[in-house]
Tab-separated table of C-alpha atoms in Angstrom:
chain	number	residue	atom	x	y	z
A	1	MET	CA	25.432	-11.657	-28.201
A	2	ILE	CA	28.147	-12.382	-25.626
A	3	ASP	CA	31.580	-11.359	-26.892
A	4	ARG	CA	33.887	-12.105	-23.984
A	5	LEU	CA	33.998	-13.775	-20.572
A	6	TYR	CA	36.552	-12.935	-17.873
A	7	LEU	CA	36.633	-14.529	-14.493
A	8	ARG	CA	38.859	-15.215	-11.460
A	9	ASP	CA	38.698	-17.696	-8.632
A	10	LEU	CA	35.711	-19.813	-9.504
A	11	VAL	CA	35.801	-23.246	-7.712
A	12	THR	CA	38.675	-25.033	-9.655
A	13	PHE	CA	39.291	-22.131	-12.149
A	14	ASP	CA	42.072	-19.675	-11.279
A	15	GLU	CA	41.487	-17.412	-14.183
A	16	VAL	CA	39.585	-17.767	-17.489
A	17	GLU	CA	39.367	-15.373	-20.409
A	18	LEU	CA	37.396	-16.303	-23.486
A	19	GLU	CA	36.223	-14.577	-26.639
A	20	PHE	CA	33.173	-16.055	-28.163
A	21	ASP	CA	32.021	-16.487	-31.745
A	22	LYS	CA	28.448	-16.115	-33.059
A	23	GLY	CA	26.148	-18.985	-33.566
A	24	LEU	CA	26.904	-22.347	-31.916
A	25	VAL	CA	29.504	-22.526	-29.063
A	26	VAL	CA	29.992	-26.118	-27.742
A	27	LEU	CA	31.802	-26.907	-24.559
A	28	THR	CA	33.106	-30.484	-24.108
A	29	GLY	CA	35.564	-32.212	-21.795
A	30	PRO	CA	35.549	-35.008	-19.306
A	31	SER	CA	32.828	-35.180	-16.618
A	32	GLY	CA	33.675	-33.213	-13.540
A	33	ALA	CA	36.076	-30.873	-15.389
A	34	GLY	CA	33.920	-27.847	-14.711
A	35	LYS	CA	31.897	-27.193	-17.817
A	36	SER	CA	28.557	-26.665	-15.885
A	37	VAL	CA	30.504	-24.423	-13.384
A	38	LEU	CA	31.640	-22.241	-16.174
A	39	MET	CA	28.192	-21.861	-17.604
A	40	SER	CA	26.761	-21.207	-14.206
A	41	ALA	CA	29.134	-18.240	-13.914
A	42	ILE	CA	27.614	-16.728	-17.157
A	43	LEU	CA	24.121	-17.400	-15.935
A	44	SER	CA	24.854	-15.865	-12.541
A	45	SER	CA	25.978	-12.696	-14.368
A	46	PHE	CA	22.394	-12.340	-15.698
A	47	GLY	CA	20.696	-12.812	-12.268
A	48	TYR	CA	20.016	-16.591	-12.568
A	49	ALA	CA	20.186	-18.482	-9.329
A	50	THR	CA	23.170	-20.720	-9.560
A	51	GLN	CA	25.540	-22.555	-7.108
A	52	GLY	CA	28.996	-21.051	-6.674
A	53	ALA	CA	30.184	-17.676	-7.972
A	54	ALA	CA	33.513	-16.377	-9.048
A	55	ALA	CA	35.373	-13.746	-7.147
A	56	LEU	CA	35.157	-11.624	-10.269
A	57	CYS	CA	33.193	-12.371	-13.349
A	58	GLU	CA	32.807	-10.034	-16.338
A	59	VAL	CA	30.646	-10.679	-19.376
A	60	ASN	CA	30.904	-8.351	-22.361
A	61	LEU	CA	27.997	-8.302	-24.800
A	62	VAL	CA	26.245	-6.310	-27.519
A	63	LYS	CA	23.054	-4.780	-26.072
A	64	PRO	CA	20.037	-6.736	-27.210
A	65	LYS	CA	17.816	-4.911	-29.557
A	66	GLY	CA	14.790	-3.532	-27.609
A	67	LEU	CA	16.545	-3.592	-24.212
A	68	GLN	CA	15.857	-0.169	-22.539
A	69	SER	CA	15.960	0.983	-18.934
A	70	GLU	CA	14.933	4.372	-17.346
A	71	ALA	CA	16.928	3.438	-14.188
A	72	TYR	CA	20.277	2.709	-15.871
A	73	GLU	CA	22.392	4.171	-18.653
A	74	LEU	CA	23.163	1.301	-21.017
A	75	GLU	CA	25.965	1.288	-23.699
A	76	ASN	CA	25.758	-0.490	-26.993
A	77	ASP	CA	28.689	-2.592	-25.945
A	78	MET	CA	27.639	-3.709	-22.405
A	79	THR	CA	29.324	-5.118	-19.512
A	80	VAL	CA	27.689	-7.084	-16.694
A	81	LYS	CA	29.780	-7.953	-13.713
A	82	THR	CA	29.623	-9.886	-10.477
A	83	LEU	CA	31.914	-9.285	-7.623
A	84	LYS	CA	32.103	-11.677	-4.673
A	85	LYS	CA	33.534	-10.497	-1.356
A	86	GLU	CA	31.363	-10.796	1.766
A	87	LYS	CA	28.392	-11.110	-0.531
A	88	LEU	CA	27.744	-11.223	-4.331
A	89	ARG	CA	27.225	-7.881	-5.888
A	90	TYR	CA	26.031	-7.101	-9.353
A	91	PHE	CA	26.963	-4.343	-11.796
A	92	ILE	CA	25.685	-3.310	-15.236
A	93	ASP	CA	27.934	-0.866	-17.160
A	94	GLY	CA	29.652	0.063	-13.839
A	95	GLN	CA	26.357	0.785	-12.122
A	96	ASN	CA	25.134	-1.189	-8.983
A	97	ILE	CA	21.997	-3.280	-9.746
A	98	SER	CA	19.936	-5.774	-7.669
A	99	LYS	CA	19.906	-9.371	-8.772
A	100	LYS	CA	16.126	-9.181	-9.178
A	101	ALA	CA	16.307	-6.105	-11.476
A	102	LEU	CA	19.066	-7.646	-13.571
A	103	ALA	CA	17.138	-10.966	-14.014
A	104	GLU	CA	13.979	-9.068	-15.064
A	105	MET	CA	16.053	-7.013	-17.575
A	106	PHE	CA	17.605	-10.020	-19.303
A	107	VAL	CA	14.831	-12.796	-18.975
A	108	PRO	CA	13.604	-12.013	-22.611
A	109	TYR	CA	17.155	-12.334	-23.978
A	110	VAL	CA	18.892	-15.038	-22.033
A	111	LYS	CA	17.241	-18.532	-22.033
A	112	TYR	CA	18.436	-21.497	-20.089
A	113	LEU	CA	17.491	-25.201	-20.607
A	114	SER	CA	18.830	-28.111	-18.726
A	115	VAL	CA	17.794	-31.696	-17.915
A	116	ARG	CA	16.294	-30.374	-14.613
A	117	ASP	CA	14.212	-27.703	-16.413
A	118	ARG	CA	10.506	-28.369	-16.563
A	119	GLY	CA	9.142	-25.048	-17.721
A	120	GLY	CA	7.939	-23.786	-21.137
A	121	PHE	CA	4.685	-25.738	-21.488
A	122	GLU	CA	2.448	-23.536	-19.523
A	123	SER	CA	-0.792	-22.501	-21.358
A	124	ALA	CA	0.242	-18.755	-21.525
A	125	THR	CA	3.705	-19.695	-22.948
A	126	LEU	CA	2.299	-22.058	-25.605
A	127	LEU	CA	-0.391	-19.494	-26.756
A	128	GLU	CA	2.328	-16.898	-26.944
A	129	MET	CA	4.453	-19.093	-29.162
A	130	ILE	CA	1.459	-19.772	-31.520
A	131	ASP	CA	0.403	-16.036	-31.502
A	132	THR	CA	3.976	-14.934	-32.394
A	133	GLN	CA	3.852	-17.259	-35.359
A	134	LEU	CA	0.469	-15.937	-36.527
A	135	ILE	CA	1.263	-12.310	-36.025
A	136	ALA	CA	4.268	-12.646	-38.250
A	137	LYS	CA	2.341	-14.204	-41.186
A	138	ASP	CA	-1.420	-13.484	-40.842
A	139	LYS	CA	-2.597	-9.845	-40.949
A	140	THR	CA	-6.129	-10.884	-40.126
A	141	PHE	CA	-4.967	-12.430	-36.881
A	142	LYS	CA	-2.641	-9.542	-36.087
A	143	MET	CA	-5.482	-7.019	-36.504
A	144	SER	CA	-8.010	-9.159	-34.532
A	145	PHE	CA	-5.449	-9.923	-31.749
A	146	LYS	CA	-4.627	-6.131	-31.432
A	147	GLU	CA	-8.242	-5.211	-31.335
A	148	TYR	CA	-9.018	-7.928	-28.720
A	149	LYS	CA	-6.204	-6.817	-26.467
A	150	LYS	CA	-7.304	-3.166	-26.587
A	151	ARG	CA	-10.907	-3.891	-26.071
A	152	TYR	CA	-10.324	-6.440	-23.308
A	153	LYS	CA	-8.202	-3.896	-21.437
A	154	ASN	CA	-11.050	-1.350	-21.622
A	155	TYR	CA	-13.515	-4.089	-20.554
A	156	LYS	CA	-11.500	-4.951	-17.536
A	157	GLU	CA	-11.338	-1.310	-16.478
A	158	LYS	CA	-15.132	-0.889	-16.937
A	159	ALA	CA	-15.681	-4.125	-15.018
A	160	SER	CA	-13.496	-2.720	-12.250
A	161	GLN	CA	-15.524	0.461	-12.131
A	162	LEU	CA	-18.758	-1.454	-11.939
A	163	SER	CA	-17.403	-3.569	-9.144
A	164	LYS	CA	-16.423	-0.356	-7.257
A	165	ILE	CA	-20.006	0.959	-7.711
A	166	LYS	CA	-21.498	-2.183	-6.365
A	167	GLU	CA	-19.151	-2.106	-3.377
A	168	ASP	CA	-20.120	1.559	-2.764
A	169	GLU	CA	-23.767	0.715	-3.199
A	170	ALA	CA	-23.916	-1.240	-0.002
A	171	LYS	CA	-22.679	1.777	1.966
A	172	LEU	CA	-24.330	4.414	-0.188
A	173	ALA	CA	-26.899	5.634	2.256
A	174	GLU	CA	-24.302	5.968	4.911
A	175	LEU	CA	-21.911	7.859	2.514
A	176	ILE	CA	-24.825	10.241	1.324
A	177	GLU	CA	-25.875	10.892	5.010
A	178	PHE	CA	-22.365	11.709	6.025
A	179	ALA	CA	-21.689	13.939	2.997
A	180	THR	CA	-24.946	15.806	3.390
A	181	PHE	CA	-24.236	16.386	7.132
A	182	GLU	CA	-20.843	17.770	6.309
A	183	VAL	CA	-22.149	20.091	3.541
A	184	GLU	CA	-25.061	21.336	5.863
A	185	LYS	CA	-22.747	21.913	8.771
A	186	ILE	CA	-20.503	24.219	6.817
A	187	SER	CA	-23.377	25.769	4.823
A	188	SER	CA	-25.246	26.623	8.086
A	189	ILE	CA	-22.216	28.653	9.207
A	190	ASN	CA	-21.595	29.976	5.706
A	191	PRO	CA	-18.018	31.303	6.512
A	192	GLN	CA	-16.521	34.053	4.385
A	193	ILE	CA	-12.842	34.464	3.518
A	194	ARG	CA	-11.200	37.013	5.924
A	195	GLU	CA	-14.376	37.226	7.995
A	196	GLU	CA	-12.609	36.156	11.119
A	197	GLU	CA	-10.085	38.993	10.905
A	198	GLU	CA	-12.815	41.518	10.566
A	199	LEU	CA	-14.735	40.074	13.601
A	200	LEU	CA	-11.576	39.985	15.751
A	201	LYS	CA	-11.090	43.715	15.012
A	202	VAL	CA	-14.634	44.424	15.926
A	203	LYS	CA	-14.187	42.450	19.172
A	204	GLN	CA	-11.019	44.456	19.929
A	205	GLN	CA	-12.857	47.738	19.296
A	206	LEU	CA	-15.869	46.633	21.477
A	207	SER	CA	-13.520	45.895	24.327
A	208	ARG	CA	-12.334	49.492	24.321
A	209	ILE	CA	-15.395	51.430	23.333
A	210	ASP	CA	-16.108	52.990	26.802
A	211	LYS	CA	-12.478	54.235	27.039
A	212	ILE	CA	-12.727	55.655	23.561
A	213	LYS	CA	-15.929	57.556	24.416
A	214	ASP	CA	-14.388	58.937	27.495
A	215	ALA	CA	-11.250	60.021	25.766
A	216	LEU	CA	-13.212	61.789	22.980
A	217	LEU	CA	-15.288	63.592	25.527
A	218	ASN	CA	-12.216	65.020	27.258
A	219	ALA	CA	-10.393	65.651	23.957
A	220	THR	CA	-13.138	67.870	22.465
A	221	ASP	CA	-12.105	70.737	24.758
A	222	ILE	CA	-9.154	71.425	22.386
A	223	PHE	CA	-11.560	72.906	19.901
A	224	ALA	CA	-12.495	75.688	22.393
A	225	LEU	CA	-8.943	76.970	22.244
A	226	GLU	CA	-8.753	76.729	18.380
A	227	GLY	CA	-9.761	80.406	17.883
A	228	SER	CA	-7.150	81.690	20.509
A	229	VAL	CA	-4.314	79.798	18.751
A	230	GLU	CA	-5.271	81.198	15.408
A	231	GLU	CA	-5.315	84.743	16.858
A	232	VAL	CA	-1.719	84.161	18.229
A	233	TYR	CA	-0.626	83.191	14.654
A	234	ARG	CA	-2.352	86.239	13.212
A	235	LEU	CA	-0.801	88.630	15.798
A	236	LEU	CA	2.684	87.182	15.189
A	237	GLU	CA	1.998	87.496	11.457
A	238	LYS	CA	3.010	83.884	10.944
A	239	ASP	CA	1.557	81.197	8.647
A	240	GLY	CA	-0.915	79.154	10.715
A	241	SER	CA	-2.222	76.945	7.863
A	242	LEU	CA	-0.458	73.802	9.258
A	243	PHE	CA	-2.267	74.304	12.497
A	244	THR	CA	-5.639	74.849	10.710
A	245	ASP	CA	-5.051	71.731	8.545
A	246	ALA	CA	-4.224	69.694	11.657
A	247	MET	CA	-7.251	70.845	13.518
A	248	ASN	CA	-9.428	70.018	10.437
A	249	GLN	CA	-7.980	66.477	10.217
A	250	LEU	CA	-8.373	66.040	13.978
A	251	ARG	CA	-12.024	67.223	13.680
A	252	ALA	CA	-12.598	64.608	10.852
A	253	ASP	CA	-10.930	61.839	12.959
A	254	PHE	CA	-13.057	62.613	15.972
A	255	GLU	CA	-16.209	62.655	13.747
A	256	GLU	CA	-15.218	59.148	12.328
A	257	THR	CA	-14.478	57.814	15.809
A	258	GLU	CA	-17.884	59.156	17.027
A	259	ASN	CA	-19.613	57.392	14.120
A	260	LEU	CA	-17.749	54.178	14.903
A	261	ALA	CA	-18.767	54.470	18.464
A	262	ASP	CA	-22.406	54.896	17.434
A	263	GLU	CA	-22.125	51.927	15.169
A	264	LEU	CA	-20.533	49.766	17.883
A	265	GLU	CA	-23.410	50.830	20.232
A	266	ASP	CA	-25.703	48.777	17.846
A	267	VAL	CA	-23.414	45.680	17.716
A	268	ASP	CA	-24.540	42.597	19.602
A	269	VAL	CA	-21.428	41.477	21.500
A	270	GLU	CA	-22.790	37.984	22.057
A	271	GLU	CA	-23.535	37.585	18.420
A	272	VAL	CA	-19.943	38.450	17.464
A	273	LEU	CA	-18.501	36.047	20.082
A	274	ASP	CA	-20.836	33.286	18.807
A	275	ARG	CA	-19.818	33.841	15.254
A	276	LEU	CA	-16.181	33.719	16.243
A	277	GLY	CA	-16.924	30.486	18.042
A	278	ASP	CA	-18.459	28.905	14.938
A	279	LEU	CA	-15.522	29.983	12.823
A	280	THR	CA	-13.069	28.568	15.292
A	281	THR	CA	-15.009	25.241	15.213
A	282	LEU	CA	-14.623	25.064	11.470
A	283	LYS	CA	-10.870	25.913	11.769
A	284	ASN	CA	-10.277	23.209	14.340
A	285	ARG	CA	-12.004	20.545	12.058
A	286	TYR	CA	-10.769	21.510	8.749
A	287	GLY	CA	-7.571	23.522	9.326
A	288	SER	CA	-8.707	26.839	7.981
A	289	ILE	CA	-11.780	28.495	6.534
A	290	GLU	CA	-10.359	28.229	2.989
A	291	GLU	CA	-9.947	24.441	3.545
A	292	ALA	CA	-13.448	24.096	4.955
A	293	LEU	CA	-14.869	25.758	1.868
A	294	VAL	CA	-12.769	23.419	-0.424
A	295	TYR	CA	-14.007	20.364	1.573
A	296	LYS	CA	-17.603	21.509	1.200
A	297	GLU	CA	-17.172	21.881	-2.509
A	298	ALA	CA	-15.662	18.356	-2.799
A	299	LYS	CA	-18.549	16.802	-0.693
A	300	GLU	CA	-21.091	18.666	-2.908
A	301	LYS	CA	-19.519	17.050	-6.028
A	302	GLU	CA	-19.494	13.733	-4.180
A	303	LEU	CA	-23.096	14.122	-3.555
A	304	SER	CA	-23.777	14.950	-7.126
A	305	GLY	CA	-21.873	11.731	-8.084
A	306	TYR	CA	-23.921	9.667	-5.692
A	307	LYS	CA	-27.075	10.971	-7.512
A	308	ASN	CA	-25.644	9.657	-10.860
A	309	ILE	CA	-24.470	6.356	-9.513
A	310	GLU	CA	-27.517	4.357	-10.425
A	311	LYS	CA	-27.444	5.760	-14.009
A	312	ASP	CA	-23.700	4.973	-14.285
A	313	LYS	CA	-24.334	1.528	-13.024
A	314	SER	CA	-27.048	0.848	-15.606
A	315	MET	CA	-24.884	2.172	-18.456
A	316	LEU	CA	-21.878	0.089	-17.330
A	317	GLU	CA	-23.913	-2.986	-17.101
A	318	SER	CA	-25.276	-2.472	-20.567
A	319	PHE	CA	-21.886	-1.725	-22.023
A	320	LEU	CA	-20.167	-4.822	-20.411
A	321	ALA	CA	-22.885	-7.249	-21.567
A	322	LEU	CA	-22.584	-6.016	-25.112
A	323	GLU	CA	-18.710	-5.836	-24.931
A	324	PHE	CA	-18.596	-9.375	-23.443
A	325	SER	CA	-20.553	-10.696	-26.383
A	326	GLU	CA	-18.284	-8.845	-28.875
A	327	LEU	CA	-15.088	-10.123	-27.183
A	328	ASN	CA	-16.358	-13.682	-27.172
A	329	ILE	CA	-16.889	-13.374	-31.090
A	330	ILE	CA	-13.365	-12.003	-31.560
A	331	SER	CA	-11.890	-14.600	-29.231
A	332	SER	CA	-13.692	-17.311	-31.080
A	333	LYS	CA	-12.080	-16.181	-34.353
A	334	LEU	CA	-8.627	-15.999	-32.704
A	335	SER	CA	-9.177	-19.559	-31.433
A	336	GLN	CA	-10.064	-20.895	-34.908
A	337	LEU	CA	-6.904	-19.376	-36.333
A	338	ARG	CA	-4.819	-20.697	-33.406
A	339	GLN	CA	-6.165	-24.171	-33.899
A	340	LYS	CA	-5.356	-24.072	-37.600
A	341	GLU	CA	-1.902	-22.845	-36.921
A	342	ALA	CA	-1.354	-25.592	-34.206
A	343	LYS	CA	-2.198	-28.212	-36.857
A	344	CYS	CA	0.548	-26.841	-39.069
A	345	LEU	CA	2.998	-26.852	-36.146
A	346	GLU	CA	2.147	-30.535	-35.441
A	347	LYS	CA	3.054	-31.438	-39.021
A	348	SER	CA	6.287	-29.468	-38.855
A	349	LEU	CA	7.282	-31.088	-35.592
A	350	ALA	CA	6.568	-34.618	-36.852
A	351	GLU	CA	9.882	-35.105	-38.602
A	352	TYR	CA	11.907	-34.098	-35.566
A	353	LEU	CA	9.889	-36.125	-33.227
A	354	THR	CA	10.145	-39.185	-35.431
A	355	THR	CA	13.870	-38.844	-35.463
A	356	LEU	CA	13.950	-38.520	-31.743
A	357	LYS	CA	11.864	-41.647	-31.510
A	358	LEU	CA	9.183	-39.782	-29.806
A	359	PRO	CA	5.363	-40.062	-30.621
A	360	ALA	CA	3.469	-37.279	-32.335
A	361	LEU	CA	2.722	-34.052	-30.486
A	362	SER	CA	-0.730	-32.651	-30.334
A	363	PHE	CA	-2.084	-29.375	-29.015
A	364	VAL	CA	-5.159	-29.733	-26.867
A	365	PHE	CA	-7.371	-26.602	-26.804
A	366	SER	CA	-10.097	-26.026	-24.157
A	367	SER	CA	-12.336	-23.136	-23.491
A	368	THR	CA	-11.935	-20.964	-20.496
A	369	SER	CA	-13.273	-17.594	-19.161
A	370	LEU	CA	-12.297	-14.588	-21.043
A	371	SER	CA	-8.715	-13.396	-20.269
A	372	ASP	CA	-6.017	-11.324	-21.790
A	373	ASN	CA	-5.263	-14.185	-24.089
A	374	GLY	CA	-8.826	-14.749	-25.198
A	375	SER	CA	-10.878	-17.744	-24.183
A	376	ASP	CA	-8.305	-20.470	-24.979
A	377	SER	CA	-6.406	-22.769	-22.608
A	378	LEU	CA	-3.727	-24.732	-24.185
A	379	ASP	CA	-2.006	-28.082	-23.258
A	380	VAL	CA	0.324	-30.470	-25.067
A	381	MET	CA	0.016	-34.251	-25.473
A	382	LEU	CA	2.900	-36.408	-26.630
A	383	GLY	CA	1.077	-39.487	-28.017
A	384	SER	CA	-1.301	-40.314	-25.118
A	385	SER	CA	1.001	-38.907	-22.427
A	386	LYS	CA	0.970	-35.364	-20.837
A	387	THR	CA	4.338	-33.538	-20.796
A	388	SER	CA	4.467	-33.981	-17.016
A	389	THR	CA	5.137	-37.680	-17.333
A	390	LEU	CA	8.163	-37.226	-19.647
A	391	SER	CA	11.803	-37.514	-18.384
A	392	GLY	CA	13.788	-34.442	-18.209
A	393	GLY	CA	15.703	-35.227	-21.349
A	394	GLU	CA	12.511	-36.107	-23.359
A	395	PHE	CA	10.871	-32.938	-22.048
A	396	ASN	CA	13.512	-30.665	-23.194
A	397	ARG	CA	14.054	-32.389	-26.578
A	398	VAL	CA	10.341	-31.663	-27.286
A	399	ARG	CA	10.877	-28.118	-26.110
A	400	LEU	CA	13.860	-27.842	-28.468
A	401	ALA	CA	11.900	-29.207	-31.313
A	402	LEU	CA	9.208	-26.584	-30.721
A	403	MET	CA	11.784	-23.777	-30.603
A	404	ALA	CA	13.385	-24.936	-33.800
A	405	THR	CA	10.070	-25.192	-35.508
A	406	THR	CA	8.995	-21.782	-34.548
A	407	ILE	CA	12.051	-19.824	-35.577
A	408	PRO	CA	10.841	-16.485	-37.000
A	409	ALA	CA	10.498	-16.342	-40.700
A	410	ASP	CA	12.674	-13.253	-40.860
A	411	ASN	CA	15.482	-15.047	-38.841
A	412	SER	CA	15.418	-12.107	-36.347
A	413	LYS	CA	17.869	-12.534	-33.499
A	414	GLN	CA	16.477	-14.051	-30.324
A	415	GLY	CA	19.257	-13.590	-27.828
A	416	VAL	CA	21.353	-16.193	-25.976
A	417	LEU	CA	20.413	-19.776	-25.361
A	418	ILE	CA	22.339	-21.939	-22.855
A	419	LEU	CA	21.961	-25.651	-23.026
A	420	ASP	CA	23.237	-27.903	-20.260
A	421	GLU	CA	23.718	-31.376	-21.459
A	422	ILE	CA	20.547	-31.355	-23.383
A	423	ASP	CA	21.785	-34.417	-25.548
A	424	ALA	CA	22.869	-36.580	-22.617
A	425	ASN	CA	21.862	-40.283	-22.639
A	426	VAL	CA	20.622	-40.451	-26.233
A	427	SER	CA	21.042	-42.826	-29.086
A	428	GLY	CA	22.928	-42.001	-32.292
A	429	ASP	CA	19.909	-41.067	-34.304
A	430	GLU	CA	18.528	-38.930	-31.451
A	431	SER	CA	21.897	-37.287	-31.110
A	432	ILE	CA	21.849	-36.338	-34.914
A	433	ALA	CA	18.370	-34.968	-34.623
A	434	ILE	CA	19.211	-32.905	-31.573
A	435	ALA	CA	22.347	-31.507	-33.244
A	436	GLU	CA	20.180	-30.566	-36.262
A	437	MET	CA	17.688	-28.692	-34.056
A	438	ILE	CA	20.312	-26.854	-32.092
A	439	TYR	CA	22.252	-25.994	-35.308
A	440	LYS	CA	19.027	-24.523	-36.649
A	441	LEU	CA	18.464	-22.540	-33.462
A	442	ALA	CA	21.993	-21.139	-33.740
A	443	SER	CA	20.825	-19.259	-36.727
A	444	VAL	CA	18.861	-16.930	-34.522
A	445	TYR	CA	20.413	-17.509	-31.098
A	446	GLN	CA	23.959	-17.452	-29.807
A	447	VAL	CA	23.906	-20.939	-28.364
A	448	PHE	CA	26.153	-22.228	-25.613
A	449	ALA	CA	25.782	-25.951	-25.381
A	450	ILE	CA	27.426	-28.391	-23.010
A	451	SER	CA	27.611	-31.728	-24.879
A	452	HIS	CA	29.029	-35.325	-24.622
A	453	GLN	CA	27.944	-36.132	-28.095
A	454	PRO	CA	30.155	-35.957	-31.219
A	455	HIS	CA	27.494	-34.782	-33.699
A	456	LEU	CA	26.647	-31.465	-31.820
A	457	SER	CA	30.482	-30.849	-31.289
A	458	ALA	CA	31.173	-31.264	-35.027
A	459	LYS	CA	28.621	-28.690	-35.976
A	460	ALA	CA	29.866	-26.013	-33.599
A	461	GLN	CA	31.082	-22.613	-34.980
A	462	GLN	CA	33.453	-22.589	-31.896
A	463	HIS	CA	34.574	-25.626	-29.942
A	464	ILE	CA	35.977	-25.147	-26.393
A	465	VAL	CA	37.281	-27.922	-24.282
A	466	VAL	CA	37.392	-27.914	-20.435
A	467	THR	CA	39.941	-30.033	-18.763
A	468	LYS	CA	41.105	-30.644	-15.178
A	469	THR	CA	44.532	-31.485	-13.819
A	470	GLY	CA	44.584	-32.265	-10.203
A	471	GLU	CA	42.534	-29.457	-8.526
A	472	ASN	CA	42.834	-27.030	-11.353
A	473	SER	CA	40.515	-26.646	-14.412
A	474	LYS	CA	41.342	-24.841	-17.634
A	475	VAL	CA	39.796	-24.013	-20.986
A	476	GLU	CA	41.153	-24.147	-24.512
A	477	VAL	CA	39.633	-22.973	-27.712
A	478	LEU	CA	40.224	-25.727	-30.280
A	479	ASN	CA	41.425	-25.344	-33.797
A	480	ASP	CA	40.497	-27.710	-36.707
A	481	SER	CA	43.109	-30.260	-35.800
A	482	THR	CA	42.563	-30.404	-32.076
A	483	ARG	CA	38.712	-30.421	-32.699
A	484	VAL	CA	39.015	-33.782	-34.491
A	485	SER	CA	41.058	-35.139	-31.642
A	486	GLU	CA	38.480	-34.039	-29.031
A	487	ILE	CA	35.589	-35.373	-31.106
A	488	ALA	CA	37.402	-38.685	-31.437
A	489	ARG	CA	37.903	-38.752	-27.498
A	490	ILE	CA	34.044	-38.179	-27.161
A	491	ILE	CA	33.514	-41.152	-29.564
A	492	ALA	CA	36.040	-43.582	-28.187
A	493	GLY	CA	37.358	-42.340	-24.839
A	494	GLU	CA	40.775	-41.096	-23.741
A	495	ASN	CA	42.793	-43.212	-26.218
A	496	PRO	CA	40.708	-42.942	-29.425
A	497	THR	CA	41.261	-45.522	-32.167
A	498	ALA	CA	42.121	-44.802	-35.727
A	499	GLU	CA	38.505	-45.583	-36.630
A	500	ALA	CA	37.279	-43.029	-34.147
A	501	MET	CA	39.726	-40.398	-35.684
A	502	GLU	CA	38.403	-41.151	-39.162
A	503	PHE	CA	34.776	-40.891	-38.076
A	504	ALA	CA	35.579	-37.634	-36.350
A	505	LYS	CA	37.018	-36.210	-39.503
A	506	LYS	CA	33.938	-37.315	-41.446
A	507	LEU	CA	31.696	-35.594	-38.982
A	508	ARG	CA	33.683	-32.336	-39.188
A	509	ALA	CA	33.597	-32.639	-42.988
């Protein structure tokens, strides 16, 4: 519910501040005073495309039940604001928001009908309306509808998987050949983790083997003097154990080096270099030996999957054929219940339509391929005419009648409804019927209606008049006395007669 509107510098309005009541809020006033301009400012605040915007427009409202956002922190008492400088900027509770994001956030909660509006009779919209009615009162439909939705979602996912398999099938041989080649290429080299480091070490040792052998040969002469050194320590009566230990360690190191030299003699240098070349090839292609081994494992799994592809395809085809049959059975049950509910709606609408001097409405069902809504396609006929042939006023009066007839049984709140001259150019009886419908809608919506008819104005919980003096427009919230005067003006013009005043009082009574 919108609690307050504040704006500055909007076309002919210098400044406006209004606090709104619940239920039906009617705006009246002479043509051209600025009623539609005022409503456009509110609509613009919720991301609707409108002409003209205020330099500043703030709308305070109670957060709609169910409105949530991961991107924005929302208070229970919300503020949406537009600020116009070089361009129009949008804010929600002080946070910048794009026009698109704002519109998507509020589209379930702020509805707009005008004589130019031609929406609301699309098949999906009509089916949703009937389904909402049935879900609220028919447990069988609710359970079947929920089951259908769940199973159809799974059906679509499986159908997508089958489609992918069939796409892959066309290039399966090429994929298998490529995966096999990649696996065999890596397998033929059979690289080992850290193998390259060991081979590089061997390569380095091989490059120095001759020098190592020559150095060893020259260094072994040290052992010929070992006994003499030990004799010196003995004669000096000093501890020679450190020298003895060092010589023993040296002897062990020389022996290890000799063994390494013997082993290196048996190493094939060309083989080491070729192996290093193979490992380098893998590194250049895959980034590292570890990545090559991971890639090989992935390709092996891929090959295993290709082997099962025909089996998967067969299982999916069997599942989809069976599920298609089951979904058709469920959608047929849904269709029967929808058609039964549609007949009830047609009867409920008859009284409104008769008063509006419109022919009976009928719902026309036709079968279509399975979709998220079942197998129904739904259209509306008014007498023998399609809704596309109706005038803007007739079109929206039918839409209003549908909305009034399908008010939730629990009277749960439905948000804000903005009506722009929905009762323009109608007869007295039609005006009364429209007022009754809108008044009924005001039990679940906060309705803002621009009107030039006395019957709707008389029923309003809040009556606001918009006037214009020279180039400046202003608004005034009317009291009981001034309301009667304004309704009389609507009836009889700027200088209402006594009869018009009496009639206005009767309407208010």
